[in-house]
mmCIF file of C-alpha atoms and ligand atoms in Angstrom:
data_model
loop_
_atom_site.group_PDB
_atom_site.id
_atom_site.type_symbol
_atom_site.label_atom_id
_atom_site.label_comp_id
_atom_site.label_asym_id
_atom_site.label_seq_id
_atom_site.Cartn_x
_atom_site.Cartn_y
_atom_site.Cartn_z
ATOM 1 C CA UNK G 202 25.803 11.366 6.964
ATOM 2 C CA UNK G 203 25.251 12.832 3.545
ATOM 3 C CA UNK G 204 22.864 15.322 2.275
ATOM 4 C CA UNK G 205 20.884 12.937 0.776
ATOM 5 C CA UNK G 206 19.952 10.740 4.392
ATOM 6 C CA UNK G 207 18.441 11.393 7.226
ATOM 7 C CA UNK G 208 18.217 9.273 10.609
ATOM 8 C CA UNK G 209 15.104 8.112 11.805
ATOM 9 C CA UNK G 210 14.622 6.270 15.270
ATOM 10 C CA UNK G 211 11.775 3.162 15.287
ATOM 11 C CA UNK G 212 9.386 4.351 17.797
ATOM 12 C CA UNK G 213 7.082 1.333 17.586
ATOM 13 C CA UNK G 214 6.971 -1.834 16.248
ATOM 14 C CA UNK G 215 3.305 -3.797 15.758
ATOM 15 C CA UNK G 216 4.019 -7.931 14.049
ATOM 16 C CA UNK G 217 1.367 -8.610 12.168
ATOM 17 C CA UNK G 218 2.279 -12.033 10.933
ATOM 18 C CA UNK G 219 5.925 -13.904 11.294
ATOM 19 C CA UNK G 220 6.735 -12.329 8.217
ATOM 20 C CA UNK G 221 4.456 -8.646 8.044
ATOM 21 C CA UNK G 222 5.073 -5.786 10.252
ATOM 22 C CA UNK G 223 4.165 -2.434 10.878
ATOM 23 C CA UNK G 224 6.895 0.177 11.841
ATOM 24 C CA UNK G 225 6.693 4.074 12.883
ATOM 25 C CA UNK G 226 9.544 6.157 12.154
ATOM 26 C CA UNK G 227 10.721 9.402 13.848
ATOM 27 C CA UNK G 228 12.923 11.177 11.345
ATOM 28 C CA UNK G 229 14.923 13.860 12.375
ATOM 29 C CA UNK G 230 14.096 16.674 10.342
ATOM 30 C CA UNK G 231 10.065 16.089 8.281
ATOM 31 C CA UNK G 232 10.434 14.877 5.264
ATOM 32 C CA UNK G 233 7.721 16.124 2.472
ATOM 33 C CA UNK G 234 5.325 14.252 0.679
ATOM 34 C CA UNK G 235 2.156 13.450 -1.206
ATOM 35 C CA UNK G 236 0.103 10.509 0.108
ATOM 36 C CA UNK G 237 0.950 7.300 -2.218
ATOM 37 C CA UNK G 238 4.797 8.386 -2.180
ATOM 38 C CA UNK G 239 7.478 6.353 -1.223
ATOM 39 C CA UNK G 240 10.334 7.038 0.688
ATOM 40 C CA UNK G 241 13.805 5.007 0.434
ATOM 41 C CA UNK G 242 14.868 3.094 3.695
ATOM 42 C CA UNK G 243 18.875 1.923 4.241
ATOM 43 C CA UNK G 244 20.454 0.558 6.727
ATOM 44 C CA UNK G 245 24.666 0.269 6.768
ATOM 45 C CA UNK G 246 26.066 -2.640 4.551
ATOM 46 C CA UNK G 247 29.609 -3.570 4.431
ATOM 47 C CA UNK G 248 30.628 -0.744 2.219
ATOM 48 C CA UNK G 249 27.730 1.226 1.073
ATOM 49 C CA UNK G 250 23.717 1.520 2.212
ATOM 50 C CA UNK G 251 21.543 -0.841 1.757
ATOM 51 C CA UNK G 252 18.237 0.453 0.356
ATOM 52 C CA UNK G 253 15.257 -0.477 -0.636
ATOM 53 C CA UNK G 254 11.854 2.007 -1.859
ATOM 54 C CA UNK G 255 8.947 1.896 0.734
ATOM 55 C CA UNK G 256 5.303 2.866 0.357
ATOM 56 C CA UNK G 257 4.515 5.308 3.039
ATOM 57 C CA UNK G 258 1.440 4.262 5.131
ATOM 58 C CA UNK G 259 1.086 7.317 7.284
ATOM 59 C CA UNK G 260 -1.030 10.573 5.733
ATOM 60 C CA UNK G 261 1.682 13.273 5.029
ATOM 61 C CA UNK G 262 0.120 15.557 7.912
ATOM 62 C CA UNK G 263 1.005 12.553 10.519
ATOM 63 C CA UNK G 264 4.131 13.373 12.458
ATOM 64 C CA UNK G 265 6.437 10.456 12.224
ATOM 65 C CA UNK G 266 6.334 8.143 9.237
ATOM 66 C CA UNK G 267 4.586 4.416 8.572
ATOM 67 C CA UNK G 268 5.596 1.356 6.910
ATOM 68 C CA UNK G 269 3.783 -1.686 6.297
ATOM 69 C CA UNK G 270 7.022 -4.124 5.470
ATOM 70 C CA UNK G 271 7.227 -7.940 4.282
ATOM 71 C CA UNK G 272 10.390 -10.361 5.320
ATOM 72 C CA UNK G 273 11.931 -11.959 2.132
ATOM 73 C CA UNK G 274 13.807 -14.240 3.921
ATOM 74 C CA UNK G 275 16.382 -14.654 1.468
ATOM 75 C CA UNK G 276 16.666 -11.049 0.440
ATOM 76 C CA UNK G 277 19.232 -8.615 0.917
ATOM 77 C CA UNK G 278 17.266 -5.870 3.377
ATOM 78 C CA UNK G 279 14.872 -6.639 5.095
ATOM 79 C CA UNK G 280 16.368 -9.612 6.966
ATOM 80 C CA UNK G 281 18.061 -6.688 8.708
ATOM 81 C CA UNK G 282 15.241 -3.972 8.526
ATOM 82 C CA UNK G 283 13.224 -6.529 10.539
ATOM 83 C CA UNK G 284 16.273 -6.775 13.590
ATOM 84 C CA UNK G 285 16.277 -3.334 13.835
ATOM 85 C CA UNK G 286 14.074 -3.247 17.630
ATOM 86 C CA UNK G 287 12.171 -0.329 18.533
ATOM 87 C CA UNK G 288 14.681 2.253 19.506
ATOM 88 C CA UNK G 289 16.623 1.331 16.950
ATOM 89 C CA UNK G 290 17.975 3.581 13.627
ATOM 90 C CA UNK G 291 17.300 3.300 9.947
ATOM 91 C CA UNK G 292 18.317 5.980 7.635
ATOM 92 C CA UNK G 293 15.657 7.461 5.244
ATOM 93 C CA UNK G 294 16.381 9.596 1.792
ATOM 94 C CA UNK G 295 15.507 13.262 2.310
ATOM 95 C CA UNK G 296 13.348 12.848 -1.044
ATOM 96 C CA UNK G 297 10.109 11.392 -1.327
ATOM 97 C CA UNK G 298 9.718 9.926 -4.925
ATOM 98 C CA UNK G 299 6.793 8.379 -6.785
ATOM 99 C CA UNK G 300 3.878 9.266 -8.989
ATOM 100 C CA UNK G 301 1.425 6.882 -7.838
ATOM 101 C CA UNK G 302 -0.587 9.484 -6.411
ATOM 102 C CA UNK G 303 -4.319 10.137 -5.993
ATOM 103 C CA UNK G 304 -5.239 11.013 -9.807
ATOM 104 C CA UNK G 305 -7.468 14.285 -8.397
ATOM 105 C CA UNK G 306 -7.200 15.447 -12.324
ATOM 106 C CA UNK G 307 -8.150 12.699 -14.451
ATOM 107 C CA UNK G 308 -11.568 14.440 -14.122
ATOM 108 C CA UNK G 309 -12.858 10.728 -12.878
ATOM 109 C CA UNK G 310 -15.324 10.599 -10.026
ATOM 110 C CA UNK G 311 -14.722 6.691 -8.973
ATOM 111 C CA UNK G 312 -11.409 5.584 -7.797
ATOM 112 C CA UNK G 313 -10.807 1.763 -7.009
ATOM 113 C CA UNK G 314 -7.397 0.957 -5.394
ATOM 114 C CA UNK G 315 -6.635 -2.657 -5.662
ATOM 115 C CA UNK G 316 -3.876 -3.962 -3.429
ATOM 116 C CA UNK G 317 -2.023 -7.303 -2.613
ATOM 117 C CA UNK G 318 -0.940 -7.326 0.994
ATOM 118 C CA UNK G 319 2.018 -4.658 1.636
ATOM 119 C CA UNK G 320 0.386 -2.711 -1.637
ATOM 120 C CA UNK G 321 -2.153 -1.555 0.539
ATOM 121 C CA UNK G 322 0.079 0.741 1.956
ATOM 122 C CA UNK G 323 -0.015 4.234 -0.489
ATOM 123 C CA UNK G 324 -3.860 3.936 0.075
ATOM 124 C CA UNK G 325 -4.139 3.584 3.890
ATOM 125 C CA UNK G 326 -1.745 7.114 3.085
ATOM 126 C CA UNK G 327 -4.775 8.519 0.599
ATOM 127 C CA UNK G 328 -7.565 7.434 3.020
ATOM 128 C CA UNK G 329 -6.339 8.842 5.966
ATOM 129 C CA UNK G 330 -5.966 12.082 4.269
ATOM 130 C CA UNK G 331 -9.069 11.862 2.725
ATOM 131 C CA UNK G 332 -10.796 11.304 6.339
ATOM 132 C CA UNK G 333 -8.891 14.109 7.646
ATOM 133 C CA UNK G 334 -10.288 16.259 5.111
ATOM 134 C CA UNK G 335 -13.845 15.086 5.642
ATOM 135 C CA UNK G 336 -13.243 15.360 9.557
ATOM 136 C CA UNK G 337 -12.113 19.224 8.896
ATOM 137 C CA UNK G 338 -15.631 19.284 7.089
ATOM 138 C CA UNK G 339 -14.672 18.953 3.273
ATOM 139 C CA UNK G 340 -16.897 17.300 0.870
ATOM 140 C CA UNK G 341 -14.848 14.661 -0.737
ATOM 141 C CA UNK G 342 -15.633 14.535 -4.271
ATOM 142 C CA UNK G 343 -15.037 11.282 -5.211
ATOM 143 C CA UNK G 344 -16.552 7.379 -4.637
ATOM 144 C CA UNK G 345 -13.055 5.615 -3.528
ATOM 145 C CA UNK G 346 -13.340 2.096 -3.287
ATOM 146 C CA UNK G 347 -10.346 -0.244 -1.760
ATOM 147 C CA UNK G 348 -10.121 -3.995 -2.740
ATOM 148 C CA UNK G 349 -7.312 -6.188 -0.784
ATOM 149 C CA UNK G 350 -5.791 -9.161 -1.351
ATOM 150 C CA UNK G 351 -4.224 -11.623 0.796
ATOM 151 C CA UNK G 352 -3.537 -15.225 1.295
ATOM 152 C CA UNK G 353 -5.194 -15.746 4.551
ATOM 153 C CA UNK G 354 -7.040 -12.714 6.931
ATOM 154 C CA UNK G 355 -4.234 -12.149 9.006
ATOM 155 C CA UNK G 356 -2.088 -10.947 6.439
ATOM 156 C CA UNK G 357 -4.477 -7.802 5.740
ATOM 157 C CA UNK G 358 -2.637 -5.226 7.960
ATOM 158 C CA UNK G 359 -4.998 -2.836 8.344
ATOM 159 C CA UNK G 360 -8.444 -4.355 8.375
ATOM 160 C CA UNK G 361 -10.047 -2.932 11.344
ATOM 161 C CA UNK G 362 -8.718 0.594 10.737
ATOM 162 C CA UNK G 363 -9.893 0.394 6.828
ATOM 163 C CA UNK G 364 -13.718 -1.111 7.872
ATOM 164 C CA UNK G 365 -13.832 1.302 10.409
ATOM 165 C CA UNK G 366 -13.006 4.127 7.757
ATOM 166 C CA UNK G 367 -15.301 2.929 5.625
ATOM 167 C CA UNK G 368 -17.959 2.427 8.155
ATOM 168 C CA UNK G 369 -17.458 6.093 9.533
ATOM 169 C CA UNK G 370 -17.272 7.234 5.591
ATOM 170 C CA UNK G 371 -19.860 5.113 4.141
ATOM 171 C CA UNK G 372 -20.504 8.504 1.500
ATOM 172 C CA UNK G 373 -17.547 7.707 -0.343
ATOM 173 C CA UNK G 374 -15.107 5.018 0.405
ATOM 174 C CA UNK G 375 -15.611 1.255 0.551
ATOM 175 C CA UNK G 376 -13.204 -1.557 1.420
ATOM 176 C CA UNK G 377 -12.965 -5.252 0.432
ATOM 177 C CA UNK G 378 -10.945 -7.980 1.370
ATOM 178 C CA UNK G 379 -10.431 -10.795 -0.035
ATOM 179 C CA UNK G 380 -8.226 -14.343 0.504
ATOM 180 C CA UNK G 381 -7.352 -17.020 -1.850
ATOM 181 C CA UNK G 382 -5.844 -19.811 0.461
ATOM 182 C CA UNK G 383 -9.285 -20.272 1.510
ATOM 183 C CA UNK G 384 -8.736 -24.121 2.843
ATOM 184 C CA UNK G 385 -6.031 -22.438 4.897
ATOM 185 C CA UNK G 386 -8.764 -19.608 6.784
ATOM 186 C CA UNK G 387 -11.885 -21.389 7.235
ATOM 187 C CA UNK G 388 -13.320 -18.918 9.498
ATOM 188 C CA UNK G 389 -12.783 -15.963 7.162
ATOM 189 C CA UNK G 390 -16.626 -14.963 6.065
ATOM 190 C CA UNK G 391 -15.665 -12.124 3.408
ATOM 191 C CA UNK G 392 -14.539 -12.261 0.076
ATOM 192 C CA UNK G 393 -12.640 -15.324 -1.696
ATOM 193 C CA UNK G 394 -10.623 -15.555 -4.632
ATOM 194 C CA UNK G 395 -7.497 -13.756 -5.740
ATOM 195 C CA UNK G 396 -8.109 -9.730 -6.532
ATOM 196 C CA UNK G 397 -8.026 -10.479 -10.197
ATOM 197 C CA UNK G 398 -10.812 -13.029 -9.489
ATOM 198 C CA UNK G 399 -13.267 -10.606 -8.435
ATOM 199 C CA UNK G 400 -12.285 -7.332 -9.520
ATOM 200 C CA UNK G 401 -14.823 -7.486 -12.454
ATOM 201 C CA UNK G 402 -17.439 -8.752 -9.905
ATOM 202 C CA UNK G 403 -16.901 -5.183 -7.189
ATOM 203 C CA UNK G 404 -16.063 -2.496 -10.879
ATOM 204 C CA UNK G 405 -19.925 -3.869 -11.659
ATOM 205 C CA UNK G 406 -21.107 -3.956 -7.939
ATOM 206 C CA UNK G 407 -20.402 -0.668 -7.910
ATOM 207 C CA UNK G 408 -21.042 0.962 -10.957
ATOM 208 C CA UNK G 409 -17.977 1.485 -11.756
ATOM 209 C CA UNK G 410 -17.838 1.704 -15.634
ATOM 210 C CA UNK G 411 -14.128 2.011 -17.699
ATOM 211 C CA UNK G 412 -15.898 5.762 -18.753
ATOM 212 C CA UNK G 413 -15.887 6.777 -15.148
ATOM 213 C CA UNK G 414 -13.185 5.021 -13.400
ATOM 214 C CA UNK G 415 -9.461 5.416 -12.040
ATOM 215 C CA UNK G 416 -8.029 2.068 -11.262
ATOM 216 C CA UNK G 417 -4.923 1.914 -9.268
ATOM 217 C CA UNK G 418 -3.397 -1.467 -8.804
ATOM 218 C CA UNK G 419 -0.002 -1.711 -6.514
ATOM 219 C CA UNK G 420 1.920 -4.980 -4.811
ATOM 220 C CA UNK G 421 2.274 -8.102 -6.720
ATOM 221 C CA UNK G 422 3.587 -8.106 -10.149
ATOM 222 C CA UNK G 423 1.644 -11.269 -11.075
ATOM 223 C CA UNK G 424 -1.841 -9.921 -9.771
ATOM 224 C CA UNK G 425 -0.903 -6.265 -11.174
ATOM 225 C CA UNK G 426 -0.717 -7.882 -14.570
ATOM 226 C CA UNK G 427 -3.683 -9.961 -14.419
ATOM 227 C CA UNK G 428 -5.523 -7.577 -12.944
ATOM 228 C CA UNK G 429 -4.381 -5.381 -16.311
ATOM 229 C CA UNK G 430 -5.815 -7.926 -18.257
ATOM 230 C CA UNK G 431 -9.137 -8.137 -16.444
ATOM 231 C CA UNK G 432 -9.449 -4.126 -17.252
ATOM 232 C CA UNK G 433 -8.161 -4.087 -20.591
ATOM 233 C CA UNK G 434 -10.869 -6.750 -21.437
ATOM 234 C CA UNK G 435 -13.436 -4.804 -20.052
ATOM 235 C CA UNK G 436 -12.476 -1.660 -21.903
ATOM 236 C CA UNK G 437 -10.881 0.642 -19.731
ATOM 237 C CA UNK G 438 -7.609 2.947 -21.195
ATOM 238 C CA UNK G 439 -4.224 2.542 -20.078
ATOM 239 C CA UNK G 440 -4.475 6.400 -18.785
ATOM 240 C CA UNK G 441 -7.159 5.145 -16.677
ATOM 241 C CA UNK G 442 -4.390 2.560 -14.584
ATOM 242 C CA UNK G 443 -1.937 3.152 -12.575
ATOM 243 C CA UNK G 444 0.093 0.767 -11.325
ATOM 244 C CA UNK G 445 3.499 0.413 -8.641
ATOM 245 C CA UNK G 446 5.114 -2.861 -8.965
ATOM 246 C CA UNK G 447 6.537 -4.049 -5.611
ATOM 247 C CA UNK G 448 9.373 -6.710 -7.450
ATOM 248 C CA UNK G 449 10.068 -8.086 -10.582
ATOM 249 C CA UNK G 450 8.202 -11.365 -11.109
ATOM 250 C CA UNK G 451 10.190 -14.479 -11.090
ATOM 251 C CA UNK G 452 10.098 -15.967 -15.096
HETATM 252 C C1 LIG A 683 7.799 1.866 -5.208
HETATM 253 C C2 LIG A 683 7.961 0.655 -4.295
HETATM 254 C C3 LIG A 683 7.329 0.632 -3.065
HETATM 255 C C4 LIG A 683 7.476 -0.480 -2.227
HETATM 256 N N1 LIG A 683 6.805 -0.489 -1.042
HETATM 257 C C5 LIG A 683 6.910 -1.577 -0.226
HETATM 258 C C6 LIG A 683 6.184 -1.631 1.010
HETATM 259 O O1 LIG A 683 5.438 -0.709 1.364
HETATM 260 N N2 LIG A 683 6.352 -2.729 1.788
HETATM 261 C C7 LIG A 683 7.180 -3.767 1.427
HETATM 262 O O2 LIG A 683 7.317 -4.737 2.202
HETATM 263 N N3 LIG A 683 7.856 -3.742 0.260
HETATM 264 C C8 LIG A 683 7.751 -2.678 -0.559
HETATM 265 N N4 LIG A 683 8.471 -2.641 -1.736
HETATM 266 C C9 LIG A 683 9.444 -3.730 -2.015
HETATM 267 C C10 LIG A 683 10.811 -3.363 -1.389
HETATM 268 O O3 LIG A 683 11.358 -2.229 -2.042
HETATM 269 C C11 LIG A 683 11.837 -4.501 -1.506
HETATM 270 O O4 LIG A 683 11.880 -4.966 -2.829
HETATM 271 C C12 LIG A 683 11.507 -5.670 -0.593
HETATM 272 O O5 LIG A 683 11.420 -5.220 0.752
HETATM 273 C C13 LIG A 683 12.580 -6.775 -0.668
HETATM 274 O O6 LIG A 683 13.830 -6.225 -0.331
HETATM 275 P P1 LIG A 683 15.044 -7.202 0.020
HETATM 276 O O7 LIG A 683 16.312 -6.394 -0.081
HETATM 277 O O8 LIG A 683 14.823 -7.894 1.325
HETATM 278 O O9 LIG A 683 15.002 -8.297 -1.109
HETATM 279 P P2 LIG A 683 15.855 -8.316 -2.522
HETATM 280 O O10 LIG A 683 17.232 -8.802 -2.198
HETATM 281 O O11 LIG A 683 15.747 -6.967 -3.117
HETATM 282 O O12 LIG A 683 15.031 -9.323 -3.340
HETATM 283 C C14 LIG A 683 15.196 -10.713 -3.311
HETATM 284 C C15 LIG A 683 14.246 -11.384 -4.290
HETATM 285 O O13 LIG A 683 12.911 -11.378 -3.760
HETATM 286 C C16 LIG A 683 11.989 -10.748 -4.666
HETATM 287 N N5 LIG A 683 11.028 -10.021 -3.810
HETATM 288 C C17 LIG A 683 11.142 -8.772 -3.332
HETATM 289 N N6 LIG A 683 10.086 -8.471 -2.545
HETATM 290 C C18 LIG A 683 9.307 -9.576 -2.523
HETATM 291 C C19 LIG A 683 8.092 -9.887 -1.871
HETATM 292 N N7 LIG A 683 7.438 -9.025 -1.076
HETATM 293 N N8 LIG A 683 7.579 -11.132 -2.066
HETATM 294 C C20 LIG A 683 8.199 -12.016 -2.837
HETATM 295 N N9 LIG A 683 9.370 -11.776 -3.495
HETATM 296 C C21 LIG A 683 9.913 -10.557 -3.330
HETATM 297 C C22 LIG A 683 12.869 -9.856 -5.530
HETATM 298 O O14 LIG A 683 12.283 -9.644 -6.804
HETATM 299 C C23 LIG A 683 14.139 -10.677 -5.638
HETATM 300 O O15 LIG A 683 13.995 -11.676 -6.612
HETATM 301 C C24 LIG A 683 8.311 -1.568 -2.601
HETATM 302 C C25 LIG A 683 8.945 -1.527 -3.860
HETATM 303 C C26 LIG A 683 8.767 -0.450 -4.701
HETATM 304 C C27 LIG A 683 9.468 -0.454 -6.046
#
């Protein structure tokens, strides 16, 4: 072991899909960090780790750590990150790294965080904080509003736990999901379309303007760059977007 790595034992293991799961980590010494971070995730290849960045899931005052992790079946990692059975080790980096933060300076009261999938992840991290803060009876400050994206319903990860949030926290966050194999879940009754599709349609459902607004987009390249275009078009500055891209898109 180096002084960069630390060990961390799976304690639990929920599948969400064949190809989503949700894994809590216990590292052996607490590693720091600022909800939205992500922290890097190895496992032994044949000469050197093999790593790969992960959004953390769990609020930074949670004990062990959360990920919310996709199988690329052909991909170098997580073929193996998905073996590893509870009880199991994975070795973490000491350092958490990222900027894609809460943006509590921008001065902007309205925050939407649109996500595809895993990319909901640094914002389950920010909304659990967020409720902790309101359970410890802060004011929060600011009208957060969470749009998902998926394929079909069961790929959404954290559904009940997000309406339930939002239910409990009606003052200031929302969530939205929405799927865009539609033919594919005909007994999902929310939203349909891809997040691009309708992120114009919740910005002006909820008064959202580009004067007032953070927009944080995080996941799929494709949707991060449409959704880009959607914003730019309806006037909102690039200092107003943030944006972590999960992959590079295929050309
Ligand atoms: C800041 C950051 C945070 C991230 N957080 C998460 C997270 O919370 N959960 C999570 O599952 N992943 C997350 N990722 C993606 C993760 O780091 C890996 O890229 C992913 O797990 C694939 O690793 P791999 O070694 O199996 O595939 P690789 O061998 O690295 O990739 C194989 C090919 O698949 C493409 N690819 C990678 N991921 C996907 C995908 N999901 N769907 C389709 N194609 C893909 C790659 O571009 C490449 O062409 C994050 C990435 C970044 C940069």
């Amino acid at each position: 072991m180096d002084a960069k790595h630390i060990k961390a034992v799976v304690i639990s293991r929920r599948d969400i899909t064949p190809e989503l799961w949700i894994v809590r980590v216990q590292p052996e010494e607490k590693i720091a960090f600022q909800a939205g971070q992500y922290i890097t995730v190895g496992l032994p290849g044949s000469s050197k780790l093999l790593e790969r960045p992960y959004s953390v899931v769990s609020s930074p005052r949670e004990p062990q750590i959360e990920f919310f992790l996709e199988l690329v079946p052909h991909g170098e990692l997580t073929p193996h990150l998905y073996a590893v059975p509870v009880g199991g080790e994975v070795f973490l980096r000491r350092a958490a790294k990222g900027r894609f933060v809460f943006d509590s300076q921008g001065g902007h009261r309205n925050h939407f965080l649109i996500a595809t999938v895993t990319g909901v992840a640094p914002y389950v991290s920010m909304v659990r904080e967020f409720a902790a803060r309101a359970a410890e009876g802060e004011t929060i400050p600011y009208q957060i509003a969470m749009l998902q994206a998926a394929s079909v319903s069961s790929e959404f990860g954290y559904y009940d736990e997000l309406t339930a949030l939002a239910k409990a926290h009606a003052s200031w966050l929302r969530y939205a999901a929405t799927i865009s194999r539609t033919w594919m879940d005909p007994e999902w009754k929310g939203e349909l379309g891809r997040a691009e599709d309708v992120t114009r349609k919740y910005l002006d459902a909820y008064g959202f303007t580009a004067a007032d607004t953070s927009v944080y987009v995080c996941g799929n390249p494709d949707m991060i760059q449409n959704v880009k275009g959607v914003l730019q078009r309806a006037g909102f500055p690039k200092e107003s977007v943030k944006e972590e891209v999960y992959w590079v898109a295929e050309k």
